[in-house]
mmCIF file of C-alpha atoms in Angstrom:
data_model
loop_
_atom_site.group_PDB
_atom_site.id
_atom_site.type_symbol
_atom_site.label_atom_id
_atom_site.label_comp_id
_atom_site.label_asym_id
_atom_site.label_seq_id
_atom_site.Cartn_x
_atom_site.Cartn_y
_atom_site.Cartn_z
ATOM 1 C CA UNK A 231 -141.472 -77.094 28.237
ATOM 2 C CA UNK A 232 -138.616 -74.828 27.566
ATOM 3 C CA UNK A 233 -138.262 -72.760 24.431
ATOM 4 C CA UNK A 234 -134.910 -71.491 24.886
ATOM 5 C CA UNK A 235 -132.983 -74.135 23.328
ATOM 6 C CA UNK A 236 -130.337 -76.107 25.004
ATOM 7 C CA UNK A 237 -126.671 -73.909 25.752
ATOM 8 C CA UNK A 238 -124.839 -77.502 25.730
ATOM 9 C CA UNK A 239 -126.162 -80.514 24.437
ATOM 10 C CA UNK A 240 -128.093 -83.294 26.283
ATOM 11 C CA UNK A 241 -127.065 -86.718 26.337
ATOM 12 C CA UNK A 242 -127.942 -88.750 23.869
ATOM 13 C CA UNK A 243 -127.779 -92.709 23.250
ATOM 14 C CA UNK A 244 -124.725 -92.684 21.175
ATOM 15 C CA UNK A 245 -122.108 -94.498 22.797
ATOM 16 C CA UNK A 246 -119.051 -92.922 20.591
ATOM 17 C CA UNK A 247 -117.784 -89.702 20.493
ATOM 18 C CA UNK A 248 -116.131 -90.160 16.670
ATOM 19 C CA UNK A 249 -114.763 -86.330 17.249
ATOM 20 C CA UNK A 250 -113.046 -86.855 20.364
ATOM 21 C CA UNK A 251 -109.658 -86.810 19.207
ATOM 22 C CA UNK A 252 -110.718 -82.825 18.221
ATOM 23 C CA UNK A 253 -112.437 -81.943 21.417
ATOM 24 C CA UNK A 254 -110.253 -79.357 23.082
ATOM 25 C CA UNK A 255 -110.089 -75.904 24.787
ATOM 26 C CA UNK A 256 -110.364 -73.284 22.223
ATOM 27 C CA UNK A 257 -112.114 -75.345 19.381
ATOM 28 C CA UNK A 258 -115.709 -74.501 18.171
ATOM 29 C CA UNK A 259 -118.622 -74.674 20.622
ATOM 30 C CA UNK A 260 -120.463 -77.385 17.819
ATOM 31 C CA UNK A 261 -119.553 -79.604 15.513
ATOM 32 C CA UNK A 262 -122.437 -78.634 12.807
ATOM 33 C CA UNK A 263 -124.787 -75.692 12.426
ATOM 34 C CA UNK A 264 -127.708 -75.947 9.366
ATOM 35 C CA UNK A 265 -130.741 -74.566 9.405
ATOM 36 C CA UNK A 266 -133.649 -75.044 7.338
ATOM 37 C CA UNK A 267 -137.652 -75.664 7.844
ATOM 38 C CA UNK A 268 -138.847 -78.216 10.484
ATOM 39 C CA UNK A 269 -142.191 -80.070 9.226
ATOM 40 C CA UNK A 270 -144.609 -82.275 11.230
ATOM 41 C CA UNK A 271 -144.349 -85.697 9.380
ATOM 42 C CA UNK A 272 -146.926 -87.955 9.031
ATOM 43 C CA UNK A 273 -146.002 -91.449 7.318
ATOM 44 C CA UNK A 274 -148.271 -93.991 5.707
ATOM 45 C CA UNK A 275 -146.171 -97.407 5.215
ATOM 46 C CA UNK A 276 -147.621 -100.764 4.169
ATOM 47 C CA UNK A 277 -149.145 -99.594 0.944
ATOM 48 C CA UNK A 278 -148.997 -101.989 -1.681
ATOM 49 C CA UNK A 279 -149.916 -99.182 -4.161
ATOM 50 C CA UNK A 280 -150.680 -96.042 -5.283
ATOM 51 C CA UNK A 281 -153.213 -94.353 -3.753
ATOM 52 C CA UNK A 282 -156.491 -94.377 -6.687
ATOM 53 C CA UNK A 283 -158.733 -91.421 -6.997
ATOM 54 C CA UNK A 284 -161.672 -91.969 -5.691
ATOM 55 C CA UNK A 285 -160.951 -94.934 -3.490
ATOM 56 C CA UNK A 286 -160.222 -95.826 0.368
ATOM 57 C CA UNK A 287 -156.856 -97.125 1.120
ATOM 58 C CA UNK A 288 -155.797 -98.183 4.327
ATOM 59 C CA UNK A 289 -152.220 -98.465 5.586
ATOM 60 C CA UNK A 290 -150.856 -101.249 7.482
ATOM 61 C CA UNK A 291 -148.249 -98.769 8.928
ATOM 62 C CA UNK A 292 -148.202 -95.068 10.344
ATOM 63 C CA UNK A 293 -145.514 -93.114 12.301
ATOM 64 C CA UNK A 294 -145.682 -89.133 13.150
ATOM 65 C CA UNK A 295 -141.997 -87.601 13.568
ATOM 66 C CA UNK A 296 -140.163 -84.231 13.246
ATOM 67 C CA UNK A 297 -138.927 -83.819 9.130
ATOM 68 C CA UNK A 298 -137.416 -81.025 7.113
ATOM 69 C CA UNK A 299 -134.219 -80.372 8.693
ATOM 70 C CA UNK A 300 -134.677 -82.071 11.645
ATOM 71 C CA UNK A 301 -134.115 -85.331 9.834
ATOM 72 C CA UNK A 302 -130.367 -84.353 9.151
ATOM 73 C CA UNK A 303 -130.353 -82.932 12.698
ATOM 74 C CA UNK A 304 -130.955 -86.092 14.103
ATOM 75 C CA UNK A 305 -129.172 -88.107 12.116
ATOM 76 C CA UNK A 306 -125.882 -86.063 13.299
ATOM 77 C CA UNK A 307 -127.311 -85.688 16.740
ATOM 78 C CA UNK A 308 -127.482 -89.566 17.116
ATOM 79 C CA UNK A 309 -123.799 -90.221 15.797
ATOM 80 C CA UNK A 310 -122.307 -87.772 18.362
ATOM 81 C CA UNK A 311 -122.357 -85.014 16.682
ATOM 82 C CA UNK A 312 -123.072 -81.905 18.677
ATOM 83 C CA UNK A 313 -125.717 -80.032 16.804
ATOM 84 C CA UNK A 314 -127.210 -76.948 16.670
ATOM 85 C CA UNK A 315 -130.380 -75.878 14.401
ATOM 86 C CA UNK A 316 -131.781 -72.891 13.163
ATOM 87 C CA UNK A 317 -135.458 -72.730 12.224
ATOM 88 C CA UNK A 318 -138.510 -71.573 12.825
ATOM 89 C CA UNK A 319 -141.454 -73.432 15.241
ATOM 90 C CA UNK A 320 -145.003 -72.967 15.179
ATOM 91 C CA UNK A 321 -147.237 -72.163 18.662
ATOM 92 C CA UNK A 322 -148.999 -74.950 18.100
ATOM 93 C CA UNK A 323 -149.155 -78.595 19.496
ATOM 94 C CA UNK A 324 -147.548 -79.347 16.251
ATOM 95 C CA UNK A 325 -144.539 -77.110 16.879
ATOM 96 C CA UNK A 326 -144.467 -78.189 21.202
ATOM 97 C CA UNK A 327 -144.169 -82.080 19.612
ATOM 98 C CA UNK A 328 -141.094 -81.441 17.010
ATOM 99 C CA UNK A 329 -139.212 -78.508 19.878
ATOM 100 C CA UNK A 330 -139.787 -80.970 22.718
ATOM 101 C CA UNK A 331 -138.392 -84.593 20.203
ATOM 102 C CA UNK A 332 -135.211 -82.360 19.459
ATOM 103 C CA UNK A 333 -134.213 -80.483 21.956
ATOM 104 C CA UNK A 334 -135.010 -82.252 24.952
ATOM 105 C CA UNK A 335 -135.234 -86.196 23.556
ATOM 106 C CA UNK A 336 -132.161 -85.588 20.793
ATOM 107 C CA UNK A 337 -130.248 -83.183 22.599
ATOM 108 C CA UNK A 338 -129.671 -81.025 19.852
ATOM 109 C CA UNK A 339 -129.454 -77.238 20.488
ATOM 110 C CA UNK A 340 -132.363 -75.078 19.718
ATOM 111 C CA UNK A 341 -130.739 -71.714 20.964
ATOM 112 C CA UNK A 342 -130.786 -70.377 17.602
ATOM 113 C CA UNK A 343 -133.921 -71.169 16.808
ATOM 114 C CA UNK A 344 -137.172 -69.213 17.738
ATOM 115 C CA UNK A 345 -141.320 -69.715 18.264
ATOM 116 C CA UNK A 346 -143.149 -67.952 15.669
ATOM 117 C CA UNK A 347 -146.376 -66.710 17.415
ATOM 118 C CA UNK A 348 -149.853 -67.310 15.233
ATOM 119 C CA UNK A 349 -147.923 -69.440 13.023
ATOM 120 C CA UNK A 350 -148.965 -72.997 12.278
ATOM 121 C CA UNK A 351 -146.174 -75.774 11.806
ATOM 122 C CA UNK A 352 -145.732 -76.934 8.056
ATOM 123 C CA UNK A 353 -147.071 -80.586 8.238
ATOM 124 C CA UNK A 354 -146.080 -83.198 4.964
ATOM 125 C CA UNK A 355 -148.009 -86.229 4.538
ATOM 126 C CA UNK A 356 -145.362 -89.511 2.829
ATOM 127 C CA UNK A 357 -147.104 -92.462 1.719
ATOM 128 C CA UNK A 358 -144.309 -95.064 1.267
ATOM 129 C CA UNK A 359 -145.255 -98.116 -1.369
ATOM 130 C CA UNK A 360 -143.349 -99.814 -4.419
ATOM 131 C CA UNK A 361 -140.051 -98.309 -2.804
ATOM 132 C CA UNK A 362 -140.571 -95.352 -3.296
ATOM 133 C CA UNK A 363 -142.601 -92.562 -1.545
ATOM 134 C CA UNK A 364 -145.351 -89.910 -2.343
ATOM 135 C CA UNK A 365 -145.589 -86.478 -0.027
ATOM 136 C CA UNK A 366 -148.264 -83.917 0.285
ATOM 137 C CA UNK A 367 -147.447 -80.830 2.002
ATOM 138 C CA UNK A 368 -148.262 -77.501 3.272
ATOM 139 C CA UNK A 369 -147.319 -74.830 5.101
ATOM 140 C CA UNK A 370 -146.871 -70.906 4.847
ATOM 141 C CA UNK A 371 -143.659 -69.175 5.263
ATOM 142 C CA UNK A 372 -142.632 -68.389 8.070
ATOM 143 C CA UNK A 373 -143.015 -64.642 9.867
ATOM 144 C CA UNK A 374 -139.243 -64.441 10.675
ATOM 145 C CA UNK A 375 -136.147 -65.527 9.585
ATOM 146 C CA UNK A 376 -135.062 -68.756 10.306
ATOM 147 C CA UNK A 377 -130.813 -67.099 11.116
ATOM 148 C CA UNK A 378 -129.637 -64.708 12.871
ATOM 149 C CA UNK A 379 -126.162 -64.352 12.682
ATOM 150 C CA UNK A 380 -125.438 -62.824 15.905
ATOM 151 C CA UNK A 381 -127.777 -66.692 17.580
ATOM 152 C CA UNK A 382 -125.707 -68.835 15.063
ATOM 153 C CA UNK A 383 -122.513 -70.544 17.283
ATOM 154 C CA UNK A 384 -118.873 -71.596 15.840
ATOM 155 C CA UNK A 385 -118.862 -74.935 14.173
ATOM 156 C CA UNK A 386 -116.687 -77.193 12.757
ATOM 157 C CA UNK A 387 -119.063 -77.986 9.913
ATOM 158 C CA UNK A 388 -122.273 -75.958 8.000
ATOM 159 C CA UNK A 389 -124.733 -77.526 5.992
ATOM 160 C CA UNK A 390 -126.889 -75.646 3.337
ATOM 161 C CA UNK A 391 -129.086 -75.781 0.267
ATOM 162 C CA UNK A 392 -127.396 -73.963 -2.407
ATOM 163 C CA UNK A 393 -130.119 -72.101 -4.822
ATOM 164 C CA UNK A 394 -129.827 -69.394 -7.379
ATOM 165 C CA UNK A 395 -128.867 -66.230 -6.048
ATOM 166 C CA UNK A 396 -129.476 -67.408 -2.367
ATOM 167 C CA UNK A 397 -126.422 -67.894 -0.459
ATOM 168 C CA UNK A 398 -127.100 -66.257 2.626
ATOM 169 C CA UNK A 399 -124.353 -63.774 4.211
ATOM 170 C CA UNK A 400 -124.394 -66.246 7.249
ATOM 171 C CA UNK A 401 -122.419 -69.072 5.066
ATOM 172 C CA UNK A 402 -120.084 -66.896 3.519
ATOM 173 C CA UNK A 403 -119.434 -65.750 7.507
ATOM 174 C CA UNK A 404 -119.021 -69.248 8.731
ATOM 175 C CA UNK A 405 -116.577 -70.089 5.741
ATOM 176 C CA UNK A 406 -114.261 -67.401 6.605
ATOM 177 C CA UNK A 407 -114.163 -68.700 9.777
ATOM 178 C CA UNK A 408 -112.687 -71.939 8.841
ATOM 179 C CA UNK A 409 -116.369 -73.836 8.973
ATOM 180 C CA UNK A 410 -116.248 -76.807 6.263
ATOM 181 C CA UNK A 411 -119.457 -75.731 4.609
ATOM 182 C CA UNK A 412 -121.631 -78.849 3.273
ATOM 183 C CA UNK A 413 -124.217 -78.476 0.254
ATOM 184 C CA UNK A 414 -127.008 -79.949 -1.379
ATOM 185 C CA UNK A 415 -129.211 -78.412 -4.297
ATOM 186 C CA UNK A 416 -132.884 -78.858 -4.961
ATOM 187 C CA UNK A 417 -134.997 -79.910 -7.717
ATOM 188 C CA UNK A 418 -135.410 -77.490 -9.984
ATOM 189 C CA UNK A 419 -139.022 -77.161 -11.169
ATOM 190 C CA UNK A 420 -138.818 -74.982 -13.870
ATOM 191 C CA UNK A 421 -136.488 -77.309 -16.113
ATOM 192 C CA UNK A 422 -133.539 -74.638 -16.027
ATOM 193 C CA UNK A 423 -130.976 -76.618 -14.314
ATOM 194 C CA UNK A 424 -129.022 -72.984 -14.508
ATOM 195 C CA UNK A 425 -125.788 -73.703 -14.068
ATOM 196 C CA UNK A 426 -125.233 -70.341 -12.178
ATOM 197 C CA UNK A 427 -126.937 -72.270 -9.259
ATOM 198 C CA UNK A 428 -123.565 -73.635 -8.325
ATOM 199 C CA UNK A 429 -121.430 -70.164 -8.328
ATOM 200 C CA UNK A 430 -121.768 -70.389 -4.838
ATOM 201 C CA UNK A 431 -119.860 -73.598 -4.698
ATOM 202 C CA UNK A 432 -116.378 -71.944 -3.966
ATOM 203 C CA UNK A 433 -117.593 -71.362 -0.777
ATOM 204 C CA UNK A 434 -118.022 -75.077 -0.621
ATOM 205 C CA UNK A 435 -115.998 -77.880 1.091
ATOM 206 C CA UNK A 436 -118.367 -80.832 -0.397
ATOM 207 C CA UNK A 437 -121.053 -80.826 -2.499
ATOM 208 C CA UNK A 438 -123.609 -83.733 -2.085
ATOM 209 C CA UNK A 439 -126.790 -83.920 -4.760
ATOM 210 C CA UNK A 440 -128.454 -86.815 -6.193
ATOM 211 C CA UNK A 441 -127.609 -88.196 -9.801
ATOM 212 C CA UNK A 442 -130.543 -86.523 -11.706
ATOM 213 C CA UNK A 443 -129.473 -83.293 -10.168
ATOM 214 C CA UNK A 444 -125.717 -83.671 -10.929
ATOM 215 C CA UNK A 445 -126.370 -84.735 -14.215
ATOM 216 C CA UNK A 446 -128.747 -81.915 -15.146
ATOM 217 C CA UNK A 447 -126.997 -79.260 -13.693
ATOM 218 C CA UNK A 448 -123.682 -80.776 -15.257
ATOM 219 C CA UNK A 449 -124.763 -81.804 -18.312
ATOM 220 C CA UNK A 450 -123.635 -85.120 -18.509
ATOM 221 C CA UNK A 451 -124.572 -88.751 -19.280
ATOM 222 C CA UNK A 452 -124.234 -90.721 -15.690
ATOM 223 C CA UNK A 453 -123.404 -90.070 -12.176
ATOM 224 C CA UNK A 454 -119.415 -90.648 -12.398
ATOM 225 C CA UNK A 455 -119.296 -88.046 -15.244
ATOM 226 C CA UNK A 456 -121.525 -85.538 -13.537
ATOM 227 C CA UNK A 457 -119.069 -86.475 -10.329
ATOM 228 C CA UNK A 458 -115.543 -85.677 -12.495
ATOM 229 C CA UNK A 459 -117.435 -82.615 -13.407
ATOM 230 C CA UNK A 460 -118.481 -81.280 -9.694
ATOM 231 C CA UNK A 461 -114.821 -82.133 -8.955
ATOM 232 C CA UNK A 462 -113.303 -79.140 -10.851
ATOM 233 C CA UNK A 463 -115.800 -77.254 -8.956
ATOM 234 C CA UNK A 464 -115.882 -78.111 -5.226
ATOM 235 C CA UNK A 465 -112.781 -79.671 -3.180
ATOM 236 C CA UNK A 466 -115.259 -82.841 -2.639
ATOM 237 C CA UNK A 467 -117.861 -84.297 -4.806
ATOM 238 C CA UNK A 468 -120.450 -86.967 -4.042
ATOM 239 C CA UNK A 469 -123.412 -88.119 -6.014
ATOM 240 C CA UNK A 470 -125.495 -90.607 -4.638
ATOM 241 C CA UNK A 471 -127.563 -93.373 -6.871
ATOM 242 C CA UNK A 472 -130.303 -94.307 -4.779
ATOM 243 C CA UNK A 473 -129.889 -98.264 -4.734
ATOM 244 C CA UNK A 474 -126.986 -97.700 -6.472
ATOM 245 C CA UNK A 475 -124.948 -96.747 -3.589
ATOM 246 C CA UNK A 476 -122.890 -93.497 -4.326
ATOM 247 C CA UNK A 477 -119.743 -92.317 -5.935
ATOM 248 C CA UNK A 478 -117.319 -89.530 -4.958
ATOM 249 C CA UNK A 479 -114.381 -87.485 -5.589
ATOM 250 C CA UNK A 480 -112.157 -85.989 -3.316
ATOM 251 C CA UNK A 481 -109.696 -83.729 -4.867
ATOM 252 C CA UNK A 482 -107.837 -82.870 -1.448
ATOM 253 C CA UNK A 483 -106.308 -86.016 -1.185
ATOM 254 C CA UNK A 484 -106.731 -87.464 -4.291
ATOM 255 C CA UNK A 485 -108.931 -90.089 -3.563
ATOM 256 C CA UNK A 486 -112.401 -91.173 -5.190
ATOM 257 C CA UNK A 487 -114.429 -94.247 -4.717
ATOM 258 C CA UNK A 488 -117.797 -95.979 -6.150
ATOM 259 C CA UNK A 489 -119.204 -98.144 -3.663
ATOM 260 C CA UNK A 490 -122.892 -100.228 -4.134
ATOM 261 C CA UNK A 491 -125.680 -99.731 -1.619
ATOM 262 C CA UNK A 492 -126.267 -102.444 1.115
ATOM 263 C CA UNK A 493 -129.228 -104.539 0.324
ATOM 264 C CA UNK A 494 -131.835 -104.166 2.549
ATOM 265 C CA UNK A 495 -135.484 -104.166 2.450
ATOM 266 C CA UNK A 496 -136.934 -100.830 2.649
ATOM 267 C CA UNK A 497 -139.808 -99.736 5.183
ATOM 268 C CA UNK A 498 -140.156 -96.542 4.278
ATOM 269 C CA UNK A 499 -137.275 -93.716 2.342
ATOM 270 C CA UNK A 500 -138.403 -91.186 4.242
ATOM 271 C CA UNK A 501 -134.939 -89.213 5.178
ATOM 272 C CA UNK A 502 -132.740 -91.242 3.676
ATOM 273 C CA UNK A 503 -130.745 -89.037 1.945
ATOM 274 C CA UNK A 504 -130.222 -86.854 4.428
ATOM 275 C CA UNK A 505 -128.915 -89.717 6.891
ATOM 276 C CA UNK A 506 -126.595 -90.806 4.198
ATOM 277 C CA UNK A 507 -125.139 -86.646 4.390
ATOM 278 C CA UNK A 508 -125.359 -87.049 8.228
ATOM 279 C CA UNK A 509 -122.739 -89.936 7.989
ATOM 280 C CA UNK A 510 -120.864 -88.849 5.298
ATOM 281 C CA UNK A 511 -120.299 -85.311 6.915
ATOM 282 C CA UNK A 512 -119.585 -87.443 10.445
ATOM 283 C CA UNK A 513 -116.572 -89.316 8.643
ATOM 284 C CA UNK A 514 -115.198 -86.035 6.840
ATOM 285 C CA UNK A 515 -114.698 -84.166 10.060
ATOM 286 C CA UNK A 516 -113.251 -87.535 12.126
ATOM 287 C CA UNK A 517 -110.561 -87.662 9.399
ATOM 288 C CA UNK A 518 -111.593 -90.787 7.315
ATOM 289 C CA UNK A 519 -110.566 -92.107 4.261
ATOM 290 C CA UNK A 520 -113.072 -91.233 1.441
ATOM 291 C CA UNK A 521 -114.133 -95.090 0.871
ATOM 292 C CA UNK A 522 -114.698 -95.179 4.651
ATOM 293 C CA UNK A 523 -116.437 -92.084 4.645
ATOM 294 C CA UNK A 524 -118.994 -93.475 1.357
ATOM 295 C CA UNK A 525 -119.159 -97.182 3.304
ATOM 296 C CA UNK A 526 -120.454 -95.310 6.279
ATOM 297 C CA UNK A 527 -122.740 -92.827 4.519
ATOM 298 C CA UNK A 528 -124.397 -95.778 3.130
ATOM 299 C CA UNK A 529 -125.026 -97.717 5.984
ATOM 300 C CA UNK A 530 -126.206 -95.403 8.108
ATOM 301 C CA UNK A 531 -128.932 -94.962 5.053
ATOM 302 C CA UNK A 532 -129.693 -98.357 4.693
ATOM 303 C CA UNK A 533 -130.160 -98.582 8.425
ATOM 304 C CA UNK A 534 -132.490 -95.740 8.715
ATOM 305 C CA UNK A 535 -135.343 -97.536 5.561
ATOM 306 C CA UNK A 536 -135.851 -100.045 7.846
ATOM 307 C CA UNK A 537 -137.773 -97.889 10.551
ATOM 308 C CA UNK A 538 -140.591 -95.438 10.059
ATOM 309 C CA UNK A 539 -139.957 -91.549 9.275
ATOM 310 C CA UNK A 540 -137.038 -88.910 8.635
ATOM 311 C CA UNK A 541 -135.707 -88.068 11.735
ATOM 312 C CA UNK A 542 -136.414 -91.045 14.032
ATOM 313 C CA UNK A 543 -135.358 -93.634 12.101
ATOM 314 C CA UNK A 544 -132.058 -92.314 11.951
ATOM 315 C CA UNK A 545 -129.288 -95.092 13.492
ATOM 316 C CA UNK A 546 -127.032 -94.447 16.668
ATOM 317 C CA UNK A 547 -123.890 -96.189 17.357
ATOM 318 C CA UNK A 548 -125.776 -98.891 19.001
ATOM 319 C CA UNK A 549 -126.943 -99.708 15.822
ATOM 320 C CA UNK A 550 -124.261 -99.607 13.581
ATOM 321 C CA UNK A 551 -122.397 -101.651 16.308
ATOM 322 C CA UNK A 552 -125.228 -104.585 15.977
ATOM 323 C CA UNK A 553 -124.591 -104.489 12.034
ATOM 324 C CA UNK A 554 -121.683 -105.295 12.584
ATOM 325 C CA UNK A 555 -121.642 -107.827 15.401
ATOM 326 C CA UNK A 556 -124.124 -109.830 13.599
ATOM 327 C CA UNK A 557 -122.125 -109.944 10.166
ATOM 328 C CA UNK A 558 -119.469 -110.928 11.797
ATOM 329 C CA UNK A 559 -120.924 -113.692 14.140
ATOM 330 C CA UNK A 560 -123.414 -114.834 11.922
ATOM 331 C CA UNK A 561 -122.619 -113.796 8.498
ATOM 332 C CA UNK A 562 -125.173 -113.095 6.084
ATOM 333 C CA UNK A 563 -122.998 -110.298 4.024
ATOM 334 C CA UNK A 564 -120.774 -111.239 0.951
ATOM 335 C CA UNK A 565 -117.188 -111.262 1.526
ATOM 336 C CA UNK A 566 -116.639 -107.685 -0.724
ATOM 337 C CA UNK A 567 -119.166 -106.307 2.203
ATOM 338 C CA UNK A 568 -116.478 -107.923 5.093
ATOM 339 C CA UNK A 569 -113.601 -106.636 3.522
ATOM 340 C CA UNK A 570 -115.305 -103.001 2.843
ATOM 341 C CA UNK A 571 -116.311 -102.807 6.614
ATOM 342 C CA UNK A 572 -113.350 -103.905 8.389
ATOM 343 C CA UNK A 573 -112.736 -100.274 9.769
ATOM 344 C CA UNK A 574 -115.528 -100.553 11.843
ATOM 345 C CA UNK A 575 -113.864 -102.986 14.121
ATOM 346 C CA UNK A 576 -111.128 -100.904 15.085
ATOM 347 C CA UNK A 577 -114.041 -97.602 15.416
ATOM 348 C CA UNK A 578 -116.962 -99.612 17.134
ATOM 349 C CA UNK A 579 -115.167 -101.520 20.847
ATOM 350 C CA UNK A 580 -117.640 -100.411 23.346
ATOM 351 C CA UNK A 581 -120.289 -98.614 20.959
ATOM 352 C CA UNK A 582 -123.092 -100.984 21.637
ATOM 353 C CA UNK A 583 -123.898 -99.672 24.816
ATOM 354 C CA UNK A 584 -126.322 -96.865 24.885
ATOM 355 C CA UNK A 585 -130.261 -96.627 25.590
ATOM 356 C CA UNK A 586 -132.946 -97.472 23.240
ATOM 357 C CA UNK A 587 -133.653 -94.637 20.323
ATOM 358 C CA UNK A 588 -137.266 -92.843 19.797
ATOM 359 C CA UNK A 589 -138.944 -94.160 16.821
ATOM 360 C CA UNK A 590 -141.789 -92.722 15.408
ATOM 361 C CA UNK A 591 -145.430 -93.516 16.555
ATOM 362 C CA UNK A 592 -149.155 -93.273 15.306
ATOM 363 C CA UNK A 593 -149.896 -90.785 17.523
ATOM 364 C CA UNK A 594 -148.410 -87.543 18.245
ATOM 365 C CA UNK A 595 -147.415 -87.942 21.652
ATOM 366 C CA UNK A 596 -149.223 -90.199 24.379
ATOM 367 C CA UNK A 597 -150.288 -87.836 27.307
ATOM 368 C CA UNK A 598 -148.783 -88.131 30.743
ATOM 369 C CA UNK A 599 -150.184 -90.292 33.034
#
């Protein structure tokens, strides 16, 4: 197994290259950079409740797959995105399992990221039920940093968690370079919701958190206030609603938008959100309109609940291509849904072709025969 990363990405099954009218001599060695941690995930589906103290329960689903940041990774990986991560790996078989899924199976580069001797991957246990999902997990930090800035490549794109007092000097780098720099925020624990988490926003292109987080850190009532809000902030704003789809602003061109989720039934949540970034950033740096890019965001999202995991269940352009076909052969999608969608037909000619994507499994990794 190699441990150096990749210096060019492998191939992976996407079929489109939605960047290609960028690709050139002189323009950025990647199209997105993040970094983050990588956890070992471990997901219990088929629950039809709550796990109860003192009791036995048995899943009629499981599925083991790289998380953290690699479910983001993937997600842009898979849509032709060429990627490049940042983060630390354990020694362990753990940490061989998530390096060999990514680099070698998704293609994304690892040459930024390192293997932390002694150190034991973070592993996070998600038992999906009711819709919704509970996680257990543990880990230690790890021994190094996760970014170097003299490892981390030109990109077109950046993504990062924005935290109080946290930016790290390799953003602020990449923005003065011209990198669109894409954020999300975390739950705050304390209760603070400090506003002065978002200073670092100017350094933003777009700014992606969920409602409750927009709304606390805002102050507002609902998710299109706390939007109109993050607009006067950040040049784009998206909040997503869970089932309720997502709304945005985008004060570069003028344009916002408030589109539903697609209906689906959910397997497991794992990831989603970060899939729905994955697409959304994937539109943003192809040059889409803002509905498109919010149409797309949120079916690459509903596409990934139906499989097991973060990372794996993230769609390629296979899949978004079969969507499609079969809404428009064989209907089954209301006629706002059509309408909303019709872009893809001009994007998709030719995308269905690709080979079959990794999806999670019980086990680990089967050993060679």
């Amino acid at each position: 197994m190699s441990t150096t990363g990749s210096a060019q990405p492998a191939p992976t099954s996407a079929a489109l290259d939605p960047l290609s009218a960028l690709r050139g001599d002189g323009g950025p060695e990647q199209d997105v950079f993040l970094t983050g941690t990588v956890f070992l995930d471990i997901i219990f589906t088929g629950l039809d409740h709550a796990p109860v103290r003192g009791t036995e329960s048995w899943a009629r689903g499981m599925g083991s797959s790289p998380g953290g940041v690699a479910n983001m990774a993937t997600a842009l990986r898979r849509l032709g995105l060429r990627t490049s991560l940042a983060a630390a790996f354990g020694d362990d078989v753990y940490g061989d399992y998530c390096w060999e899924s990514l680099a070698d199976s998704e293609g994304i580069d690892l040459a930024p990221s390192h293997r932390a001797q002694g150190w034991h991957s973070p592993v996070t246990v998600s038992m999906a039920y009711e819709g919704e999902r509970t996680m257990v997990s543990h880990g230690h930090e790890a021994p190094a940093p996760c970014v170097r800035s003299a490892q981390r490549p030109r990109s077109r794109a950046c993504f990062t968690d924005l935290a109080p007092g946290r930016l790290e000097s390799w953003v602020r780098e990449a923005h003065d370079e011209g990198s669109k720099i894409f954020a999300d925020v975390g739950w705050d624990d304390t209760g603070a919701w400090d506003p002065d988490t978002l200073a670092d926003l100017s350094y933003c292109h777009a700014f992606l958190p969920n409602a409750a987080e927009a709304q606390h850190y805002t102050r507002t009532a609902s998710p299109e206030e706390a939007v109109r809000a993050l607009a006067e902030l950040v040049p784009i704003a998206v909040v997503t609603k869970g089932s309720g789809g997502a709304v945005a602003v985008d004060s570069l061109s003028g344009e916002s938008a408030d589109l539903p989720a697609l209906p689906v039934e959910a397997l497991d949540p794992t990831g989603a959100g970060d899939v729905f970034v994955a697409g959304f950033i994937t539109g943003t740096l192809a040059g889409w309109p803002l509905a498109d890019r919010l149409a797309f965001a949120n079916l690459t999202a509903a596409l990934s609940v139906q499989h097991f995991g973060g990372s794996l269940s993230a769609p390629g352009w296979p899949e978004v291509s079969a969507w499609w076909q079969y809404a428009t052969r064989c209907g089954g999608q209301s006629e706002d849904v059509m309408r909303r969608y019709a872009f893809l037909s001009d994007l998709l000619p030719g995308a269905n072709r690709g080979s079959a994507l990794r999806r999670a499994t019980p086990t680990i990794g089967f050993r060679a025969p």
